[in-house]
Short mmCIF file of N, CA, C and O in Angstrom, two decimals:
data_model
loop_
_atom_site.label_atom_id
_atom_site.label_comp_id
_atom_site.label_asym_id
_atom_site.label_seq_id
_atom_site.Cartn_x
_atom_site.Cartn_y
_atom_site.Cartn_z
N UNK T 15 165.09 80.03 159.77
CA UNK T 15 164.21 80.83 158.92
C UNK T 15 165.06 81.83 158.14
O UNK T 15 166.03 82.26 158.75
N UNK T 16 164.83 82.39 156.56
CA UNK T 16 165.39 82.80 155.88
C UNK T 16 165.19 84.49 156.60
O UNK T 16 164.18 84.97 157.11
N UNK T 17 166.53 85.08 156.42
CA UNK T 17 166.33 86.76 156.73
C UNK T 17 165.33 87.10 155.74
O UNK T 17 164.69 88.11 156.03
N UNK T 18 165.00 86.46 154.55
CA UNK T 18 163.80 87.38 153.81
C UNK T 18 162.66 86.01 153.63
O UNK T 18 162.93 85.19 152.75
N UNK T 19 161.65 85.84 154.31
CA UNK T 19 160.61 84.78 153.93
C UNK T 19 160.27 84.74 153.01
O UNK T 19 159.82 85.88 152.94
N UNK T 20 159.90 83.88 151.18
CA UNK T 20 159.21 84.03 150.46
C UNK T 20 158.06 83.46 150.39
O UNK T 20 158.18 82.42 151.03
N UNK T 21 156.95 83.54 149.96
CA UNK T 21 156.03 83.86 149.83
C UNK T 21 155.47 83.08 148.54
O UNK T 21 154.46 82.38 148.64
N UNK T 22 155.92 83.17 147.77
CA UNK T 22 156.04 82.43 146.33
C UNK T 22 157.34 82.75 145.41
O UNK T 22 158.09 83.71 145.56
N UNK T 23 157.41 81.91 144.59
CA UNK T 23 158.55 81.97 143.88
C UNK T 23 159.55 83.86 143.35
O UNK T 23 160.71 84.16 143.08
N UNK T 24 158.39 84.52 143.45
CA UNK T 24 159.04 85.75 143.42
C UNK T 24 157.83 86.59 144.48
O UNK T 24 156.61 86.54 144.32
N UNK T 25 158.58 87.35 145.56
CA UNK T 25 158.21 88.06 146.08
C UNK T 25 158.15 89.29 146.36
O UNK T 25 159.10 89.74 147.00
N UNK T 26 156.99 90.27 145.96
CA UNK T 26 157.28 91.28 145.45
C UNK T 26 157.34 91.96 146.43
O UNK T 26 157.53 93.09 145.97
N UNK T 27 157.32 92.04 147.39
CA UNK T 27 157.63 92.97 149.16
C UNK T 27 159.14 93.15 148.86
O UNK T 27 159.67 94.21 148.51
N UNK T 28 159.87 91.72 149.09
CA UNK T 28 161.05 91.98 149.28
C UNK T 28 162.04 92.17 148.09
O UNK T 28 163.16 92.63 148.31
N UNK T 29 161.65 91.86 146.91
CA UNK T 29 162.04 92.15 145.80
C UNK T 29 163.32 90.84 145.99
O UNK T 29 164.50 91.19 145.90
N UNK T 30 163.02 89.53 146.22
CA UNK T 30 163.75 88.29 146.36
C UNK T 30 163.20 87.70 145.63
O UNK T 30 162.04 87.98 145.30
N UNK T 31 164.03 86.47 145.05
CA UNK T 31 163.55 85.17 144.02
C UNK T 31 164.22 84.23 144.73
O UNK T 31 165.36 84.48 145.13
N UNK T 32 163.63 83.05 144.99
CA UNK T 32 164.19 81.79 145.18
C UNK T 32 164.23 80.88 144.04
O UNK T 32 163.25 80.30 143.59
N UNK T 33 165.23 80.80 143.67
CA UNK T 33 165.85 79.56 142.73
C UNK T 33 166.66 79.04 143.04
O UNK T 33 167.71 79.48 143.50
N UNK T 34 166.33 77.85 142.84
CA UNK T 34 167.46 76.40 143.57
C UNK T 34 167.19 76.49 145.20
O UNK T 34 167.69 75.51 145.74
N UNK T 35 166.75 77.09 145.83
CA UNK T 35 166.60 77.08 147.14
C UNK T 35 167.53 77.92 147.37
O UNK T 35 168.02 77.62 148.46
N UNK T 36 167.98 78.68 147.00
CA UNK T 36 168.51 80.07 147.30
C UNK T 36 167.94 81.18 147.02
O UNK T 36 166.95 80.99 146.30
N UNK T 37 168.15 82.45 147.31
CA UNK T 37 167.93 83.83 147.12
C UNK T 37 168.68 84.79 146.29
O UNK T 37 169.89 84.97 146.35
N UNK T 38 167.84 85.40 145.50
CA UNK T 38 168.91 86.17 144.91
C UNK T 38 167.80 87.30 145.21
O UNK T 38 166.79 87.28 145.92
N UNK T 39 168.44 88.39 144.29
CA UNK T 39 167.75 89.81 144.74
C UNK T 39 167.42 90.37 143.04
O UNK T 39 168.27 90.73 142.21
N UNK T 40 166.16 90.32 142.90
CA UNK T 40 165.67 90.49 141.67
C UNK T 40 165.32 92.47 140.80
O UNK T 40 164.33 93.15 141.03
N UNK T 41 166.05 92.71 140.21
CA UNK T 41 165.41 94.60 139.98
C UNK T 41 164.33 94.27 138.40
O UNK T 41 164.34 93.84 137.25
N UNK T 42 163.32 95.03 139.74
CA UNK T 42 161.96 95.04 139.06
C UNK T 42 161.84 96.28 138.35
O UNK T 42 161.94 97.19 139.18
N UNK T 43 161.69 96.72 137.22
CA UNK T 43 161.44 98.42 137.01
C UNK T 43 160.17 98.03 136.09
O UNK T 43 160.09 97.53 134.97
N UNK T 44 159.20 98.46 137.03
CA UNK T 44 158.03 98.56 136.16
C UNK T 44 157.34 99.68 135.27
O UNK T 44 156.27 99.57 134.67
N UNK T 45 158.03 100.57 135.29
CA UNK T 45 157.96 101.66 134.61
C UNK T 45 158.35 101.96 133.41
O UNK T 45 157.70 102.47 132.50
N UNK T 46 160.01 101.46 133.48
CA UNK T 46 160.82 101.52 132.62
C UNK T 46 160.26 101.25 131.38
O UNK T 46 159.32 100.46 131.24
N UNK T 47 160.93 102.01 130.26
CA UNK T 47 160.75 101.27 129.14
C UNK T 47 159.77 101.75 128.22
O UNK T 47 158.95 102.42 128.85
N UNK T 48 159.46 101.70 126.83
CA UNK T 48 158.59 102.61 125.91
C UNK T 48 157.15 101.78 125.94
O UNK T 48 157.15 100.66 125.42
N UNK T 49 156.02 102.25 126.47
CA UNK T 49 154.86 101.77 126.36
C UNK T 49 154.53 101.63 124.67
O UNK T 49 154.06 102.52 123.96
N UNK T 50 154.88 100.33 124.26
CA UNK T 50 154.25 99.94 122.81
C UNK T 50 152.93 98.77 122.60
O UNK T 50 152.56 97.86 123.35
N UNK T 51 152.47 99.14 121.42
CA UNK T 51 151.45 98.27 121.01
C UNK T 51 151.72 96.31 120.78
O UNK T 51 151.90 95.63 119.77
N UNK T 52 151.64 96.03 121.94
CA UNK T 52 152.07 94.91 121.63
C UNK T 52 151.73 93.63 120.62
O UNK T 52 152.53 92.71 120.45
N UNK T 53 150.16 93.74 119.83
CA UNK T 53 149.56 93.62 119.08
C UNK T 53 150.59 93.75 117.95
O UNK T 53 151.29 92.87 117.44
N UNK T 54 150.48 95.23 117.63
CA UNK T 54 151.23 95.81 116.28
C UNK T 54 152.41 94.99 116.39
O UNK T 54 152.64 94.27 115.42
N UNK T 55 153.41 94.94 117.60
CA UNK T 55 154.38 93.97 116.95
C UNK T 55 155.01 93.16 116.74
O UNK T 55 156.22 93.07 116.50
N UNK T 56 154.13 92.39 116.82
CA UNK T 56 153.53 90.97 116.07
C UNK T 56 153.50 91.01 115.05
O UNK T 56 154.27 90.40 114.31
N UNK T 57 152.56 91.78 114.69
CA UNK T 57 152.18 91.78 113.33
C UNK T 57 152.96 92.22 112.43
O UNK T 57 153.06 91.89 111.25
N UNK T 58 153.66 93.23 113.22
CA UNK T 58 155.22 93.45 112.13
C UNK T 58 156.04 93.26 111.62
O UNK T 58 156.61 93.61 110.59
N UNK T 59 156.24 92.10 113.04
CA UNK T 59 157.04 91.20 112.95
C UNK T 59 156.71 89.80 111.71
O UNK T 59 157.37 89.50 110.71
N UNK T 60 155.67 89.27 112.18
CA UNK T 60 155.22 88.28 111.34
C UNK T 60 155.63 88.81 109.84
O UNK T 60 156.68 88.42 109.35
N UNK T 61 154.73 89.76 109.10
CA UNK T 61 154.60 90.72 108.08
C UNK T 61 156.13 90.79 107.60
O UNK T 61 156.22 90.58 106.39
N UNK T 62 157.04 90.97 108.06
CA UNK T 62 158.33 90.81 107.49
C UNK T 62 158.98 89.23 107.90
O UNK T 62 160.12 88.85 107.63
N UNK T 63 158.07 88.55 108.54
CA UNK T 63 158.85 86.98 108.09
C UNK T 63 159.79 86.36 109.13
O UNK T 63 160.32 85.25 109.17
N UNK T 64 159.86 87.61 110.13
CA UNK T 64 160.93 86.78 111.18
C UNK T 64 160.20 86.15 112.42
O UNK T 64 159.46 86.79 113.17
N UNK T 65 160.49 84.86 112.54
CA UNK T 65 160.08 84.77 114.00
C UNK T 65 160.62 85.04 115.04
O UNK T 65 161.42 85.97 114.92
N UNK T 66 160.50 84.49 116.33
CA UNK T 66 161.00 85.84 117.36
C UNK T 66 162.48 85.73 117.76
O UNK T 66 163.03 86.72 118.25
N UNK T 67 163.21 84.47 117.57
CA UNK T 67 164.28 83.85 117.51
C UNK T 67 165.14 85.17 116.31
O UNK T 67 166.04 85.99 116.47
N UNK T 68 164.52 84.90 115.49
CA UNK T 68 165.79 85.64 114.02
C UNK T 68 165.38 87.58 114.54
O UNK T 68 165.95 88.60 114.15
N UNK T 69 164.47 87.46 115.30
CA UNK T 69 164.15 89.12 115.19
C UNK T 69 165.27 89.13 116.47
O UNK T 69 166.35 89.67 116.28
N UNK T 70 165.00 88.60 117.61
CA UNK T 70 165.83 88.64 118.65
C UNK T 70 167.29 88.46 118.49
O UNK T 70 168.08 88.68 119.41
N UNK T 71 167.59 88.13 117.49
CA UNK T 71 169.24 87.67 117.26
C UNK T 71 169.64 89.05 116.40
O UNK T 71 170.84 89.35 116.39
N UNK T 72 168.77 89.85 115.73
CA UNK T 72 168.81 91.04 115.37
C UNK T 72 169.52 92.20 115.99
O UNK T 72 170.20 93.07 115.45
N UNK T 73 169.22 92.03 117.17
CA UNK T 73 168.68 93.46 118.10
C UNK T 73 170.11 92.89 119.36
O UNK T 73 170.18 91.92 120.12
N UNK T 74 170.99 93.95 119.10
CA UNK T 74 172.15 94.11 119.79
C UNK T 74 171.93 94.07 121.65
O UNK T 74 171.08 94.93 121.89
N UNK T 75 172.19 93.69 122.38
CA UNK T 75 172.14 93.63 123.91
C UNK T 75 173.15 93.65 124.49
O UNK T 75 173.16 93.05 125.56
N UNK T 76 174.12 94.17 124.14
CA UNK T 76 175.60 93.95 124.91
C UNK T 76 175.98 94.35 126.46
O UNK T 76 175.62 95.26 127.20
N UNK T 77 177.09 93.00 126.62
CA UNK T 77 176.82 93.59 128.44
C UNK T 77 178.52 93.68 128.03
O UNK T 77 179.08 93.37 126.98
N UNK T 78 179.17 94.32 129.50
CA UNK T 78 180.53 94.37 129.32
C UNK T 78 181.53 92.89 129.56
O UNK T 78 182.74 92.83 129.36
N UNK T 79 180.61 91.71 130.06
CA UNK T 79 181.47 90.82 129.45
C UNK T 79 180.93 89.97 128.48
O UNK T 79 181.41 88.84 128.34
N UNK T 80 179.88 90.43 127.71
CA UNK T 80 179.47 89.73 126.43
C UNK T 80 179.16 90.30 125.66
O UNK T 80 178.01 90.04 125.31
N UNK T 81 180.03 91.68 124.67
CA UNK T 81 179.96 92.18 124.16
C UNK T 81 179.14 91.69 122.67
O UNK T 81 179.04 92.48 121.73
N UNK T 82 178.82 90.91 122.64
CA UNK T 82 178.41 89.71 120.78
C UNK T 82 176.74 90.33 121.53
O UNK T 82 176.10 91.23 120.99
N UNK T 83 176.34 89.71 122.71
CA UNK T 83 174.52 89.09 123.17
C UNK T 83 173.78 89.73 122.46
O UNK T 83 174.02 90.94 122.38
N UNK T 84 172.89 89.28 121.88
CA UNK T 84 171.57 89.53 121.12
C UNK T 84 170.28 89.21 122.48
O UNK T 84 170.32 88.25 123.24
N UNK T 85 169.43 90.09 122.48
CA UNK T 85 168.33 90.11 122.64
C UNK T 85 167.51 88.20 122.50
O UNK T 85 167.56 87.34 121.62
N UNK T 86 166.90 88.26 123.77
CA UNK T 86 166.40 86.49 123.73
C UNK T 86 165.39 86.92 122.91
O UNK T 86 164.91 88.04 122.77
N UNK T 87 165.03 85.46 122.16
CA UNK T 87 163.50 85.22 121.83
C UNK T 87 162.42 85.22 122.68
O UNK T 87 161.29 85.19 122.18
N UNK T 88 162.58 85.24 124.17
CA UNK T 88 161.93 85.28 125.46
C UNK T 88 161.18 86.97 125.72
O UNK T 88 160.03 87.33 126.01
N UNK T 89 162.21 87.56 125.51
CA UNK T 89 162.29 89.00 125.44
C UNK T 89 160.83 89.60 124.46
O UNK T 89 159.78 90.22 124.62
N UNK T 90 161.60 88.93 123.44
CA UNK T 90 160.73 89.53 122.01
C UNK T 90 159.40 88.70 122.72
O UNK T 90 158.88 89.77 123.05
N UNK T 91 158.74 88.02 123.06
CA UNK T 91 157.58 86.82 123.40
C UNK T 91 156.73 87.88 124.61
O UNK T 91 155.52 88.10 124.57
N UNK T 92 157.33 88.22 125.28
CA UNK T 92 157.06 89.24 126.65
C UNK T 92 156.81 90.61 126.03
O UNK T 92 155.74 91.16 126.30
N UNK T 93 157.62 91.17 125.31
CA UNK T 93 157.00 92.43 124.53
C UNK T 93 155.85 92.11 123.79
O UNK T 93 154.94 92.90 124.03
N UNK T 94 155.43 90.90 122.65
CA UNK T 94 154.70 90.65 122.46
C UNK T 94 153.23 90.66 122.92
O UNK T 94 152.23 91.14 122.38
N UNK T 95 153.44 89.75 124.53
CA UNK T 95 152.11 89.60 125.53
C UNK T 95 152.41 91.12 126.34
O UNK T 95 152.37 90.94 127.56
N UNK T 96 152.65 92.35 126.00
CA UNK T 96 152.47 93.36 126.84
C UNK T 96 153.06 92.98 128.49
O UNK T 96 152.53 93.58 129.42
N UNK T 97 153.97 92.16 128.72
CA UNK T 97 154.46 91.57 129.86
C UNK T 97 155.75 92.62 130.07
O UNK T 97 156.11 93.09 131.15
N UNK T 98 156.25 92.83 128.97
CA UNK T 98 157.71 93.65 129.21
C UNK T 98 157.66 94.98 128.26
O UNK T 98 156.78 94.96 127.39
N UNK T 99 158.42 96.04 128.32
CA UNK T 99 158.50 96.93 128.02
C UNK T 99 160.03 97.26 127.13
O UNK T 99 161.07 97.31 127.78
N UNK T 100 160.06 97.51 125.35
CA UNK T 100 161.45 97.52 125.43
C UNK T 100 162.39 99.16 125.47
O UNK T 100 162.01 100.30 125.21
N UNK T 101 163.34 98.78 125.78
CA UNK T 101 164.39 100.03 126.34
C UNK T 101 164.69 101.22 125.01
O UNK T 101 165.07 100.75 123.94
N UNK T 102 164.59 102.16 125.08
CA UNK T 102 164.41 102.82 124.07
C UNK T 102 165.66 102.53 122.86
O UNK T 102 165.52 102.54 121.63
N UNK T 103 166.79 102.30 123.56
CA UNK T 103 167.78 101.50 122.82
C UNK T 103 167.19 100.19 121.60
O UNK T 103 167.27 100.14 120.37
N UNK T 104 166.73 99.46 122.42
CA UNK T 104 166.01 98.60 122.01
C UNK T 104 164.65 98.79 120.40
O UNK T 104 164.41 98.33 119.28
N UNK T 105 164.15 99.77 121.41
CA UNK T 105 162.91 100.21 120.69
C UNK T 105 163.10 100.93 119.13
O UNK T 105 162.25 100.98 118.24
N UNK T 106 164.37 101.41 119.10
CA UNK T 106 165.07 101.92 118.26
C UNK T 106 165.80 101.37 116.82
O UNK T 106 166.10 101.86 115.73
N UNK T 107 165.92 99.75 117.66
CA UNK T 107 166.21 98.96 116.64
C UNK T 107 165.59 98.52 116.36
O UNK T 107 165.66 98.46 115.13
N UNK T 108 164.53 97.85 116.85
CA UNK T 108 162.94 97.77 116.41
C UNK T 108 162.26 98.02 115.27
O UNK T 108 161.62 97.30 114.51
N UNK T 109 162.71 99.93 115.30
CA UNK T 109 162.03 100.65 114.49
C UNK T 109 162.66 100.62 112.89
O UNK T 109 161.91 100.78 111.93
N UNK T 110 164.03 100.41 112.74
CA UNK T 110 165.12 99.76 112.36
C UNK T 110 164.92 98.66 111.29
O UNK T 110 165.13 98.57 110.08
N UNK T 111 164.49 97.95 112.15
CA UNK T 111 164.51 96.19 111.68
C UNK T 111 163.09 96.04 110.86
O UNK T 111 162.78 95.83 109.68
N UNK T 112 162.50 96.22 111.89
CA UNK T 112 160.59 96.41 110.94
C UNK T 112 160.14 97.83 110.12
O UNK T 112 159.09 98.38 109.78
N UNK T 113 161.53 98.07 110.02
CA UNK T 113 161.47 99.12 108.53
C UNK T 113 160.06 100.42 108.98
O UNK T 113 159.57 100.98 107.99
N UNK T 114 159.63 100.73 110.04
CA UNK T 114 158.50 101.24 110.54
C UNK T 114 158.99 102.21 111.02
O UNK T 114 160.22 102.27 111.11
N UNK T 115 157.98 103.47 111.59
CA UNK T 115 157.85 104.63 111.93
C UNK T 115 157.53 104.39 113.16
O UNK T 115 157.18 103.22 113.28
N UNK T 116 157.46 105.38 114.79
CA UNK T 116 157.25 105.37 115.78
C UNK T 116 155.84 105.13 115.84
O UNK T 116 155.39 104.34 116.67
N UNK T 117 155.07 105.77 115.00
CA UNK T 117 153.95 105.80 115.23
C UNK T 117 153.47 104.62 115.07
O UNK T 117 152.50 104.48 115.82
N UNK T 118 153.75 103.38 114.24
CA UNK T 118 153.46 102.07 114.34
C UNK T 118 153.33 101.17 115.26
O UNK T 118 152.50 100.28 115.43
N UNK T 119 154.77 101.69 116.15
CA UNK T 119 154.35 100.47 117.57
C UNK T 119 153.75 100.84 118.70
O UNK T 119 153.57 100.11 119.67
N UNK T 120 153.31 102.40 118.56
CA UNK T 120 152.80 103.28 119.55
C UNK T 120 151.79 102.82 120.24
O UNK T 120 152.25 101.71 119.97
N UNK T 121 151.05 102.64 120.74
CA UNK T 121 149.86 102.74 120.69
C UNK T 121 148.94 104.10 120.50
O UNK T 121 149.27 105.25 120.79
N UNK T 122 147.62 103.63 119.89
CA UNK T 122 146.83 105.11 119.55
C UNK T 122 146.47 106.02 120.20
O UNK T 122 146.07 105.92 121.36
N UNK T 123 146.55 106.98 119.60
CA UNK T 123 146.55 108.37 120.21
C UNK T 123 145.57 108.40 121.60
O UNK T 123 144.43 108.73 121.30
N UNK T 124 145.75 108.14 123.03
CA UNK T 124 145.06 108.98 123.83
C UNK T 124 144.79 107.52 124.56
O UNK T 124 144.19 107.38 125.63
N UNK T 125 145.25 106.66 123.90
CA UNK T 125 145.27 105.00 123.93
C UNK T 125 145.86 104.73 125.17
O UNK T 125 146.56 105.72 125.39
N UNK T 126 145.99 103.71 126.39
CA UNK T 126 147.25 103.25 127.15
C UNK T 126 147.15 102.02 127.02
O UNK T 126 146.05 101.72 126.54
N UNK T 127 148.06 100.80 127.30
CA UNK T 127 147.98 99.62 127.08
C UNK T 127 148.14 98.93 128.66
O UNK T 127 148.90 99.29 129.56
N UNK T 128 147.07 97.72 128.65
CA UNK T 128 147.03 97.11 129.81
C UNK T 128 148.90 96.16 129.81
O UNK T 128 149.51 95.66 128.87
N UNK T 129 149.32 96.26 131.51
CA UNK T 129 150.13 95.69 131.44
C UNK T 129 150.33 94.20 131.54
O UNK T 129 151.25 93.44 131.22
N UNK T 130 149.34 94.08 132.01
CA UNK T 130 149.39 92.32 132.50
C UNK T 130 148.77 91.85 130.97
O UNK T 130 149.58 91.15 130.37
N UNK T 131 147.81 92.03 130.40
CA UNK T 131 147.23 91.58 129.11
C UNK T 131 147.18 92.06 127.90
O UNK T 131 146.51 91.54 127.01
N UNK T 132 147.87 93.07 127.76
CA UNK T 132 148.58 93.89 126.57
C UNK T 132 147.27 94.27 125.85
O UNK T 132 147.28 94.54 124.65
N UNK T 133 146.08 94.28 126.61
CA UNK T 133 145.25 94.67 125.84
C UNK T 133 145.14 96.64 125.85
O UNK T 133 145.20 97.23 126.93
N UNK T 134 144.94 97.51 124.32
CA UNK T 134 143.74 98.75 124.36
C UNK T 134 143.20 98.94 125.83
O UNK T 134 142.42 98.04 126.14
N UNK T 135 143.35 99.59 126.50
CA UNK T 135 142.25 100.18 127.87
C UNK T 135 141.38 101.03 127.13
O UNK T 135 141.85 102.04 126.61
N UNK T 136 140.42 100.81 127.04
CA UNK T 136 140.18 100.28 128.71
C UNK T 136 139.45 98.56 128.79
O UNK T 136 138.84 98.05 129.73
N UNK T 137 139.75 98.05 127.58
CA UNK T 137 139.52 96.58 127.05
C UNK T 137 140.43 95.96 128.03
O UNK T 137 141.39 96.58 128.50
N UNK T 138 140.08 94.54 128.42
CA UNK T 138 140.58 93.63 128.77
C UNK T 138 140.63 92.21 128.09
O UNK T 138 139.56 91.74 127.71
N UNK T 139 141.76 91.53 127.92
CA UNK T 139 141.75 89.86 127.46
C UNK T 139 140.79 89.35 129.27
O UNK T 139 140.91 89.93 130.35
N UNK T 140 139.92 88.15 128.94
CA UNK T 140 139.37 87.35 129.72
C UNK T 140 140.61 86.60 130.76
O UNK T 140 141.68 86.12 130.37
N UNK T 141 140.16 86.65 132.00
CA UNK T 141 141.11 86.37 133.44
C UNK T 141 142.11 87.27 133.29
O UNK T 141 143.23 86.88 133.62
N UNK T 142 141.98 88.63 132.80
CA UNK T 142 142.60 89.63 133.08
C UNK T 142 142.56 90.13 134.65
O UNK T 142 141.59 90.86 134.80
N UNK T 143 143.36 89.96 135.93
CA UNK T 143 143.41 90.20 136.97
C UNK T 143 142.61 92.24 137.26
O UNK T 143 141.98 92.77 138.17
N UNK T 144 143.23 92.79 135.68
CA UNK T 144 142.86 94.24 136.03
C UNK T 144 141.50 94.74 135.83
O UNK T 144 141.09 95.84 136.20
N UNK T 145 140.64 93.60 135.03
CA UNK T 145 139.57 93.38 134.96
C UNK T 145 138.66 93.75 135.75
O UNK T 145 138.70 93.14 136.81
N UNK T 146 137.60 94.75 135.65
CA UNK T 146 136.65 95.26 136.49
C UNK T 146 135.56 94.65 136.24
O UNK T 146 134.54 94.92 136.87
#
């Protein structure tokens, strides 16, 4: 039996992933990161013509042994569905690239955004788990 049992493919007790039939140790920060309108940027995106591939190849990500990495199109897709949150670094070039003001990807004043369905709260998208 494994020192950490999973549960399903990611388990959020132990903060483990099994891939390939191994374990690795996954950092979750659910906090992290600038709560934006994930709606808006889309639409910002679209509106200036890039899809998420050319916006993501945009937006600098450098690690210390891959100083070149751009930001995935995966990334940009997850900010999109309110799934991920980007790093103010990030958010910065964002603001940058889609030629926009903070207040654009914000969400509205007094506003919070659902995390699992990127919807306005206190709105929900349908099989929204946060759904009351």
């Amino acid at each position: 039996m494994p020192a950490y049992p999973v549960r399903d493919p990611y388990d959020t007790l132990t903060g483990m992933a099994e891939v390939a039939g191994t374990k690795r140790a996954i950092i979750r920060r659910p906090g992290a990161g600038v709560n934006i309108d994930p709606a808006r940027l889309a639409e910002l995106r679209t509106l200036h013509g890039y899809s998420r591939a050319e916006l993501a190849a945009l937006i600098p990500n450098p690690t210390r042994s891959n100083p070149e990495r751009t930001l995935t199109p995966d990334a940009i897709t997850k900010m999109e569905n309110g799934l991920r949150r980007p790093k103010i670094r990030t958010f910065k070039y964002l603001l940058e690239i889609l030629e926009c003001d903070r207040a654009d990807l914000l969400p509205p004043p007094g506003k919070a955004i659902c995390r699992e369905c990127g919807s306005i709260l206190p709105t929900h998208d349908p099989g929204c788990s946060q759904a009351t």
